PDB file of C-alpha atoms in Angstrom:
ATOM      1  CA  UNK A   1     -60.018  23.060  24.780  1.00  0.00           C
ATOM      2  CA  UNK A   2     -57.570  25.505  25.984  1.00  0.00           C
ATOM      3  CA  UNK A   3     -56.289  27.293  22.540  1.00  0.00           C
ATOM      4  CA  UNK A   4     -54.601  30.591  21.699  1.00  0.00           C
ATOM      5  CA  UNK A   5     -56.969  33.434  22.944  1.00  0.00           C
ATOM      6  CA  UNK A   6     -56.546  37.141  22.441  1.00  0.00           C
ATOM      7  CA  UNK A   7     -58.129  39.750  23.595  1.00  0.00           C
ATOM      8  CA  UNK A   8     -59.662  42.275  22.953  1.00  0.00           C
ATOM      9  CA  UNK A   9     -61.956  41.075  19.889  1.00  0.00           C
ATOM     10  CA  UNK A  10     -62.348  44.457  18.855  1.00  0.00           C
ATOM     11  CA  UNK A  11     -60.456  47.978  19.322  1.00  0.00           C
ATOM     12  CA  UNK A  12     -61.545  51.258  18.254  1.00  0.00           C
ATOM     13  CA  UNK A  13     -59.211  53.875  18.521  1.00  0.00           C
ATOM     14  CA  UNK A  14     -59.238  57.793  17.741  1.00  0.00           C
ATOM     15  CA  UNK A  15     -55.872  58.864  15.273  1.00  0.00           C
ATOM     16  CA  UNK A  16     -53.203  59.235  18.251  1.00  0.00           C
ATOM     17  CA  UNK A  17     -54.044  57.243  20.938  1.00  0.00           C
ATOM     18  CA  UNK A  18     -51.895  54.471  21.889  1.00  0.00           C
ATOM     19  CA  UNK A  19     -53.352  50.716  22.096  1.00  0.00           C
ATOM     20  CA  UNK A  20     -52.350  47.568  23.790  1.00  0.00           C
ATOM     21  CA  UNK A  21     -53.229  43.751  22.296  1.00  0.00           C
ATOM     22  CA  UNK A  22     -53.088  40.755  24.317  1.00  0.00           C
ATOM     23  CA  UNK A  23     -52.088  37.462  23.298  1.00  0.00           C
ATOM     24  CA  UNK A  24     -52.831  34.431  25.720  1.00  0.00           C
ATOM     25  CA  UNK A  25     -50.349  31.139  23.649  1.00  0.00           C
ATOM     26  CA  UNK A  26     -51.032  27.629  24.582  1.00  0.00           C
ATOM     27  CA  UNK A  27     -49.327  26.414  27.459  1.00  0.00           C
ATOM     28  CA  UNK A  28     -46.401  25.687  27.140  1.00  0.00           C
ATOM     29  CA  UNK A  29     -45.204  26.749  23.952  1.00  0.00           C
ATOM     30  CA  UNK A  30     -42.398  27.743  23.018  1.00  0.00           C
ATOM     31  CA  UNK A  31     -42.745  30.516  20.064  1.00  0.00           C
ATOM     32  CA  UNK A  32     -44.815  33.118  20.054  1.00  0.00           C
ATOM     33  CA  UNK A  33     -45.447  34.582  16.174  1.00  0.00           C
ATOM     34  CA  UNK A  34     -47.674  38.475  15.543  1.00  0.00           C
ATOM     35  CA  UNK A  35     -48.951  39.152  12.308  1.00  0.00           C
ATOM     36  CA  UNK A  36     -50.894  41.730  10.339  1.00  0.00           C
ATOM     37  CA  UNK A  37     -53.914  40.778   8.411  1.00  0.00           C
ATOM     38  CA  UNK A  38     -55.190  43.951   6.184  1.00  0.00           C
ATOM     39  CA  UNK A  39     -58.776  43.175   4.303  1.00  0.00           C
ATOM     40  CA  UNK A  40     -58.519  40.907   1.673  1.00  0.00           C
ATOM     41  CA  UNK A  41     -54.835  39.841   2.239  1.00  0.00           C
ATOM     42  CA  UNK A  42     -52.689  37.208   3.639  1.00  0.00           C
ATOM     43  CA  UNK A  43     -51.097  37.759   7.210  1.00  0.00           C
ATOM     44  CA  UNK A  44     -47.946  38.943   7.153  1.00  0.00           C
ATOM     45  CA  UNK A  45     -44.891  38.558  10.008  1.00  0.00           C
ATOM     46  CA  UNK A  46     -44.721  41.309  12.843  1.00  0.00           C
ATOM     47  CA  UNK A  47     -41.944  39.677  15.293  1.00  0.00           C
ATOM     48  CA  UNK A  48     -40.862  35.949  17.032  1.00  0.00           C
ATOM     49  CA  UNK A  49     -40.578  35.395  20.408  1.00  0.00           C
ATOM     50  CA  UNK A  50     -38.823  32.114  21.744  1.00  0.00           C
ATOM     51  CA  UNK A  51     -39.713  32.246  25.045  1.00  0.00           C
ATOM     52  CA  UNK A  52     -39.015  35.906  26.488  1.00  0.00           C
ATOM     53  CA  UNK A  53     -36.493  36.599  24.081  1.00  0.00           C
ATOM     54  CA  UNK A  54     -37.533  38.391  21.115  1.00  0.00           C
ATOM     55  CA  UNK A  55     -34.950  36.858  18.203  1.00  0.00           C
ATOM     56  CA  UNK A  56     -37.089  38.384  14.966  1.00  0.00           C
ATOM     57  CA  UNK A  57     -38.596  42.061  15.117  1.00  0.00           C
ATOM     58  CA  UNK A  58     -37.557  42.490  11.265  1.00  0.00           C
ATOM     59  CA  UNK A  59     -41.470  42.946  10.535  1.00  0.00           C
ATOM     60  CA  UNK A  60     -42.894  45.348  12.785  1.00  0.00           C
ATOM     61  CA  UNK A  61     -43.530  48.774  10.353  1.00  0.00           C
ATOM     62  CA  UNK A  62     -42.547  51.345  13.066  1.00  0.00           C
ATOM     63  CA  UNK A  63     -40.816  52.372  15.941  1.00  0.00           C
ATOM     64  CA  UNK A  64     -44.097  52.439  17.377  1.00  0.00           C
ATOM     65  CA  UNK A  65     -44.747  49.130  17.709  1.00  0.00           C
ATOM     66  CA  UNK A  66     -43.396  47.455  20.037  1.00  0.00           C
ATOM     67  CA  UNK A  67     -43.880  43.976  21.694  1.00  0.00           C
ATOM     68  CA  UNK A  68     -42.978  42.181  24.579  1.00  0.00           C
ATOM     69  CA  UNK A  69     -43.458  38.964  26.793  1.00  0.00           C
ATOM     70  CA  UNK A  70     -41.609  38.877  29.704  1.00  0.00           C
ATOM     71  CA  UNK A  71     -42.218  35.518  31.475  1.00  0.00           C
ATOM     72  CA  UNK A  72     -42.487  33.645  28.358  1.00  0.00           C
ATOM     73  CA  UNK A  73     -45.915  33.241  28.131  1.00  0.00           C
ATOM     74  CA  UNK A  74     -48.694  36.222  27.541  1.00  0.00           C
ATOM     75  CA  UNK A  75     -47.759  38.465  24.858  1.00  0.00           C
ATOM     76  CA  UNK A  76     -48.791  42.170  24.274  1.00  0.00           C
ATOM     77  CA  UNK A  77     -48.760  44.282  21.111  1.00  0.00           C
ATOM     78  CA  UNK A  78     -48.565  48.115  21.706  1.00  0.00           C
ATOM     79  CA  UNK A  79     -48.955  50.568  18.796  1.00  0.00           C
ATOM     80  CA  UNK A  80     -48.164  53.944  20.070  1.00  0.00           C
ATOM     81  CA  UNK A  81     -49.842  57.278  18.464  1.00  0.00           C
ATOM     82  CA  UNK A  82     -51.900  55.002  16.361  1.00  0.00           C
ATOM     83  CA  UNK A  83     -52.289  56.093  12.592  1.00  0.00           C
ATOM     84  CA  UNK A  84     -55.518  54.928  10.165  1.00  0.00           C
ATOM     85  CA  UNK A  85     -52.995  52.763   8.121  1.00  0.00           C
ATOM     86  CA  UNK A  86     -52.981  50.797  11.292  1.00  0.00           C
ATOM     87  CA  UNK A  87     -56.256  49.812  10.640  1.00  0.00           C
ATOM     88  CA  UNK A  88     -56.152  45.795  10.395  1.00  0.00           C
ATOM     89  CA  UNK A  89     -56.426  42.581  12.312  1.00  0.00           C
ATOM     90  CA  UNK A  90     -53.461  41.285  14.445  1.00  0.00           C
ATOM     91  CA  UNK A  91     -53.331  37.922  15.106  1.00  0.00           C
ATOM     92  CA  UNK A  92     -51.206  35.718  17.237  1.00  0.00           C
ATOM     93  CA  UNK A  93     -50.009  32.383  16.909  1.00  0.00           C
ATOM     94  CA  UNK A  94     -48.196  30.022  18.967  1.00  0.00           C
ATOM     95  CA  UNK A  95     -46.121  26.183  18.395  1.00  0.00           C
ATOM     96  CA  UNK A  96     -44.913  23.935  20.640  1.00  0.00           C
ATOM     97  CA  UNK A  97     -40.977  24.154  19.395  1.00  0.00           C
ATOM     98  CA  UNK A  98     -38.558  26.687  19.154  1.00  0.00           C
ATOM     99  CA  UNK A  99     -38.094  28.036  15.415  1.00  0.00           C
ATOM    100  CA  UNK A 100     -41.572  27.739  14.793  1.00  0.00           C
ATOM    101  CA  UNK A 101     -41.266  24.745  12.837  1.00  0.00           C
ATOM    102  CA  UNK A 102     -44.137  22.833  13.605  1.00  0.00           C
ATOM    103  CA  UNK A 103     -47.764  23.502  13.232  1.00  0.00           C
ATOM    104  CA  UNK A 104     -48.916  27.062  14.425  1.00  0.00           C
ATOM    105  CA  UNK A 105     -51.946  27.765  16.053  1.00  0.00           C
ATOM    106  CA  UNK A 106     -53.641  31.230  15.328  1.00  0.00           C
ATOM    107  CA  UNK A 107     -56.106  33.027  17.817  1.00  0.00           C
ATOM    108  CA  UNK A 108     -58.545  34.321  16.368  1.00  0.00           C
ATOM    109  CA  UNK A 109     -57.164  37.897  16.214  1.00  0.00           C
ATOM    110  CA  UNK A 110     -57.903  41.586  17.374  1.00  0.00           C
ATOM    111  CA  UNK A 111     -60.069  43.762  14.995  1.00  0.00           C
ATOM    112  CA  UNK A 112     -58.027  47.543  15.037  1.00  0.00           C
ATOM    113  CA  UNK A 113     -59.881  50.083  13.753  1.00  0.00           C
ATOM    114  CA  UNK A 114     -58.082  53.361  13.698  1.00  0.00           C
ATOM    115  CA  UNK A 115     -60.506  55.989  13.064  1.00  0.00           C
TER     116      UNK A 115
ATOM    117  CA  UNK B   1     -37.864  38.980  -1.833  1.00  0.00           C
ATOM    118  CA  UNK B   2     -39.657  35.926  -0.444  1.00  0.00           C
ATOM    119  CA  UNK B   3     -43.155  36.140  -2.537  1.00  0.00           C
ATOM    120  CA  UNK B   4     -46.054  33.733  -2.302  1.00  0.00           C
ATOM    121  CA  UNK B   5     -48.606  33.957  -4.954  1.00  0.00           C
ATOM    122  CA  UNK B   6     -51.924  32.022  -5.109  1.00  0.00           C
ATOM    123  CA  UNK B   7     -54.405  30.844  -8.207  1.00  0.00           C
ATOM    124  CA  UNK B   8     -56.816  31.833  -8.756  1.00  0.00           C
ATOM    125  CA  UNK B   9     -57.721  34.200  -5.927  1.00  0.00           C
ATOM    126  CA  UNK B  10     -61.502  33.060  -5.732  1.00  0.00           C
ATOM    127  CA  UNK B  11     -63.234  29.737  -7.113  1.00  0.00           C
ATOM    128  CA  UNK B  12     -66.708  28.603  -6.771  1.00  0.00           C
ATOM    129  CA  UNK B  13     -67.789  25.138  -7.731  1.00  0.00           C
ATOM    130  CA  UNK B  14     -70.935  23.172  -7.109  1.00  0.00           C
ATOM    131  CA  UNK B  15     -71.111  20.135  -3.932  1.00  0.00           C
ATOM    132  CA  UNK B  16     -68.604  17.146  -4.918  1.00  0.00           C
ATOM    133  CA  UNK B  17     -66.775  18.724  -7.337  1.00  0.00           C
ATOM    134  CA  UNK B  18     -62.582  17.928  -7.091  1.00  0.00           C
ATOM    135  CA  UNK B  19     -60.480  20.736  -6.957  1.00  0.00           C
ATOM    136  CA  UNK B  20     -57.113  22.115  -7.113  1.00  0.00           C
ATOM    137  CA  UNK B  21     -55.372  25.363  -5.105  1.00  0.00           C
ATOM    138  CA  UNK B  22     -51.907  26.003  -6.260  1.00  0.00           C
ATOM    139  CA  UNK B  23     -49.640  27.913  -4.509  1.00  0.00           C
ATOM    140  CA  UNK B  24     -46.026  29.184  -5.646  1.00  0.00           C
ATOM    141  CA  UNK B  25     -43.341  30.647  -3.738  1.00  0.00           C
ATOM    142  CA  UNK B  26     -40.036  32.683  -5.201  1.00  0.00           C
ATOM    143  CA  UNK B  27     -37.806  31.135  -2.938  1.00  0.00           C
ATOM    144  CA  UNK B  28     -37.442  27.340  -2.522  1.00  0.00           C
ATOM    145  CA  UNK B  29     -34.968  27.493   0.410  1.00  0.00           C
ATOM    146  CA  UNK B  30     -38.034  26.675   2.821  1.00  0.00           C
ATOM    147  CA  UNK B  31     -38.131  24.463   6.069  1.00  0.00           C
ATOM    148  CA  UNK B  32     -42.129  23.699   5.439  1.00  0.00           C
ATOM    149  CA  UNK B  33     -44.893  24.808   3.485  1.00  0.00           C
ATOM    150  CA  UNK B  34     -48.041  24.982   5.446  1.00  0.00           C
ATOM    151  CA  UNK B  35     -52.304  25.100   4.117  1.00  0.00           C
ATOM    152  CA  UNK B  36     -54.381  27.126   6.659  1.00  0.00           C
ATOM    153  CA  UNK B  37     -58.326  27.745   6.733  1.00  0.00           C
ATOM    154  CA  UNK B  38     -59.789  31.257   7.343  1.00  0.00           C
ATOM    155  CA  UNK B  39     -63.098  31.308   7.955  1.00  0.00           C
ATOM    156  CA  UNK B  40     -64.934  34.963   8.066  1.00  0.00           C
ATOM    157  CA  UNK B  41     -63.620  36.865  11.020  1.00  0.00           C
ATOM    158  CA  UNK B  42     -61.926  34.186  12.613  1.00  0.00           C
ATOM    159  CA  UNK B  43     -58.271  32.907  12.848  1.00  0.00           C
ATOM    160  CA  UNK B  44     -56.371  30.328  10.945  1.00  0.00           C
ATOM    161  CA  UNK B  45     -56.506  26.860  11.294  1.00  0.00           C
ATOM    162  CA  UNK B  46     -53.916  24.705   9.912  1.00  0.00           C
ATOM    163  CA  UNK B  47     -54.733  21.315   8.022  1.00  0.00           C
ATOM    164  CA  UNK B  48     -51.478  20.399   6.591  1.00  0.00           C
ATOM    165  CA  UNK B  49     -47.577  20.801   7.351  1.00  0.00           C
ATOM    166  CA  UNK B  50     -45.230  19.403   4.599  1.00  0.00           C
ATOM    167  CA  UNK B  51     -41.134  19.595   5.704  1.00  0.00           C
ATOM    168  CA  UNK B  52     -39.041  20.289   3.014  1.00  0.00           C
ATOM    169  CA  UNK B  53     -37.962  16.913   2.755  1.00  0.00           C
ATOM    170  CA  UNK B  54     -41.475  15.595   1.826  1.00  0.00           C
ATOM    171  CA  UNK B  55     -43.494  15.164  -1.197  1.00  0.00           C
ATOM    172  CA  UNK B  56     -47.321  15.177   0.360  1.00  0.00           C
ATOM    173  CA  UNK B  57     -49.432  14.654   3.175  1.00  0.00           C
ATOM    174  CA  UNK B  58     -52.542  13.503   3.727  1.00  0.00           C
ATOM    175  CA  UNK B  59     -55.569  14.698   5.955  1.00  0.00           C
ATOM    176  CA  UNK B  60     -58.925  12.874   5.283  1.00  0.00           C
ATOM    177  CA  UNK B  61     -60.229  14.999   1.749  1.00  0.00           C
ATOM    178  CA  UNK B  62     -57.115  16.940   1.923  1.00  0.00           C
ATOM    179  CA  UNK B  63     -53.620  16.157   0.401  1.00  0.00           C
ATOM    180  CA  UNK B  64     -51.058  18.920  -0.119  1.00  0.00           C
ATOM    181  CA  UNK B  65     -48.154  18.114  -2.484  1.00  0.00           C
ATOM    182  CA  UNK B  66     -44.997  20.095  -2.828  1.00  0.00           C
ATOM    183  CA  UNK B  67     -42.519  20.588  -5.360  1.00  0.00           C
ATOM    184  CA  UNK B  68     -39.164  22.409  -3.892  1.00  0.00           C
ATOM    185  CA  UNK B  69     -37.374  22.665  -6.722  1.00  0.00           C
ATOM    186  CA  UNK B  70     -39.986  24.498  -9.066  1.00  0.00           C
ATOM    187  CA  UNK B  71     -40.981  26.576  -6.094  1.00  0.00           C
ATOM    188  CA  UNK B  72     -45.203  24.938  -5.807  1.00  0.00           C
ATOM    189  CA  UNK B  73     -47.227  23.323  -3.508  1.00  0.00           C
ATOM    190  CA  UNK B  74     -51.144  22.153  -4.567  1.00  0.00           C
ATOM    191  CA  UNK B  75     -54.063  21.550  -2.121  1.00  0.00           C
ATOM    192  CA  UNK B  76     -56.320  19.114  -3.031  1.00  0.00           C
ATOM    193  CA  UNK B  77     -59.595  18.611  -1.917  1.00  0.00           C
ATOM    194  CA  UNK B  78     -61.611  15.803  -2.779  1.00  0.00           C
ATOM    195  CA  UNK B  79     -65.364  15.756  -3.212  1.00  0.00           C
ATOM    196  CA  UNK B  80     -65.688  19.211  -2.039  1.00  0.00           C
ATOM    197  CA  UNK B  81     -68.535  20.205   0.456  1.00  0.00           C
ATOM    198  CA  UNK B  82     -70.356  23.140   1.621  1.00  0.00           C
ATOM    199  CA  UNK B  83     -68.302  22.977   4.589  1.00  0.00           C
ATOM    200  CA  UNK B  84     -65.372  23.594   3.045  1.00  0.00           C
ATOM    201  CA  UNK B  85     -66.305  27.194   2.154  1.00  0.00           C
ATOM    202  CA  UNK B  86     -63.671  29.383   3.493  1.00  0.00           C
ATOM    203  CA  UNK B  87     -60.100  31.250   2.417  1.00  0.00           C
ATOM    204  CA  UNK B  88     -57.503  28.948   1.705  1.00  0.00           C
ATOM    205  CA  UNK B  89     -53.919  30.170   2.463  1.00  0.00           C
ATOM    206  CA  UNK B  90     -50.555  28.332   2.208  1.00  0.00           C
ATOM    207  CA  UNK B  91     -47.300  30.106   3.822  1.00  0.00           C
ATOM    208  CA  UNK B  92     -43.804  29.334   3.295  1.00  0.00           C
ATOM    209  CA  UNK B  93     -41.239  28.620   6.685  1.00  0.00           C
ATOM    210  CA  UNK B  94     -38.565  30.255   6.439  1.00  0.00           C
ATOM    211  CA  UNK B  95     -36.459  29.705   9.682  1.00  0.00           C
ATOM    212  CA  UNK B  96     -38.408  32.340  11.721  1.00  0.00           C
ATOM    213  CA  UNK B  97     -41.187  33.654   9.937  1.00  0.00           C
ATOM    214  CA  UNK B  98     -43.928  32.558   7.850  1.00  0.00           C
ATOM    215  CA  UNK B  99     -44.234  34.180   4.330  1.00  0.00           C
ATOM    216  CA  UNK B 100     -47.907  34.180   3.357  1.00  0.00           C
ATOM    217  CA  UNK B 101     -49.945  33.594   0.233  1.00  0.00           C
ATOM    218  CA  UNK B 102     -52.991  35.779  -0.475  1.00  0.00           C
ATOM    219  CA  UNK B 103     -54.942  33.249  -0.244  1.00  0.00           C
ATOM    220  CA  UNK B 104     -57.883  31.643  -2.463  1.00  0.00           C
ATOM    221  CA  UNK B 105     -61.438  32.170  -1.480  1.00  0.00           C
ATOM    222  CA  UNK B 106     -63.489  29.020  -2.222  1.00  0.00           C
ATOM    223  CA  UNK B 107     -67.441  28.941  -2.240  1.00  0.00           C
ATOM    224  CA  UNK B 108     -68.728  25.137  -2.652  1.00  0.00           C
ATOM    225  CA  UNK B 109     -72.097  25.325  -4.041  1.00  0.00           C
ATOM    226  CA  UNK B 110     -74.798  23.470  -2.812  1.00  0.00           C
TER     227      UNK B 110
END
């Protein structure tokens, strides 16, 4: 079935260079969630999109990050000048509703390694 | 701060064993407490939503109570299974992001 996909898998990245995550929601949904998953912990909140409109960017650590998704669909995480302590999985997740307040479904994330 | 903590961090218990997860959160203004599955390398899956106006739900082995006012929710599996291996994580709604636990890391024993 069609689910949240992102891509790619895997990144490895050299201290400085800027990266670019995709994020592919179900169709059709409304809210668009990014998180940060470092080893051994619990994800926690990057930024909300409700359609193209970003309303929540309260968790994002830098200045450069930076997300976007202009037609309301297909997401994409840059990270500019990329730093080791970026080092983590980023997943995605999408719901149906606005607010987010239904059940969200996770992709199954992009590996980072900053090196 | 919004906090979610989780006990204990890892468990492992032999096949058909009962068990608890508890999860508690520092702020009880939520709009839904959620339990996700993390299997190694792979995303979340959820397998229960509770709204702040329930008590429980039930999926199949699963039933997730929560408690507003003390600030706890418990996952509750039922004759546990190999299967069922994974991380555990519950996360608290709160209007616009999800606040997550660290989660528990179960092995079920065969």
């Amino acid at each position: 079935g069609a689910g949240v996909s992102q891509s790619p898998r895997y990144k490895v990245a050299k201290r400085g260079q800027d990266v670019a995550l995709r994020c592919d929601p179900i169709s059709g949904h409304v809210s668009l969630f990014w998180y940060q998953q470092a080893l051994g912990q619990g994800p926690e909140f990057l930024t909300y999109f409700q359609n193209e409109a970003q309303l929540d960017k309260s968790g994002l650590p830098s200045d450069r990050f930076f997300a976007e998704r202009p037609e309301g669909s297909v997401s994409t995480l840059k990270i500019q000048r990329t730093q080791q302590e970026d080092s983590a999985v980023y997943l995605c997740a999408s719901s149906l509703l606005a607010g987010g307040r239904d059940t969200q479904y996770f992709g199954p994330g992009t590996r980072l390694t900053v090196l | 701060k919004q906090e979610v903590t989780q006990i204990p961090a890892a468990l492992s218990v032999p096949e058909g064993e009962n068990l608890v997860l508890n999860c508690s959160f520092t702020d009880s203004a939520i709009y839904n407490l959620q339990w996700f599955r993390q299997d190694p390398g792979k995303g979340l899956t959820s397998l229960l939503l509770i709204q702040s106006s329930q008590r429980e739900q039930t999926s199949g082995r699963l039933n997730a109570s929560l408690d507003k006012s003390s600030g706890r929710s418990t996952l509750y599996i039922a004759a546990s299974q190999p299967g069922d291996s994974a991380t555990y994580l519950c996360a608290a709604f709160y209007g616009q992001n999800f606040v997550f636990g660290p989660g528990t890391r179960l092995s079920v024993l065969p």
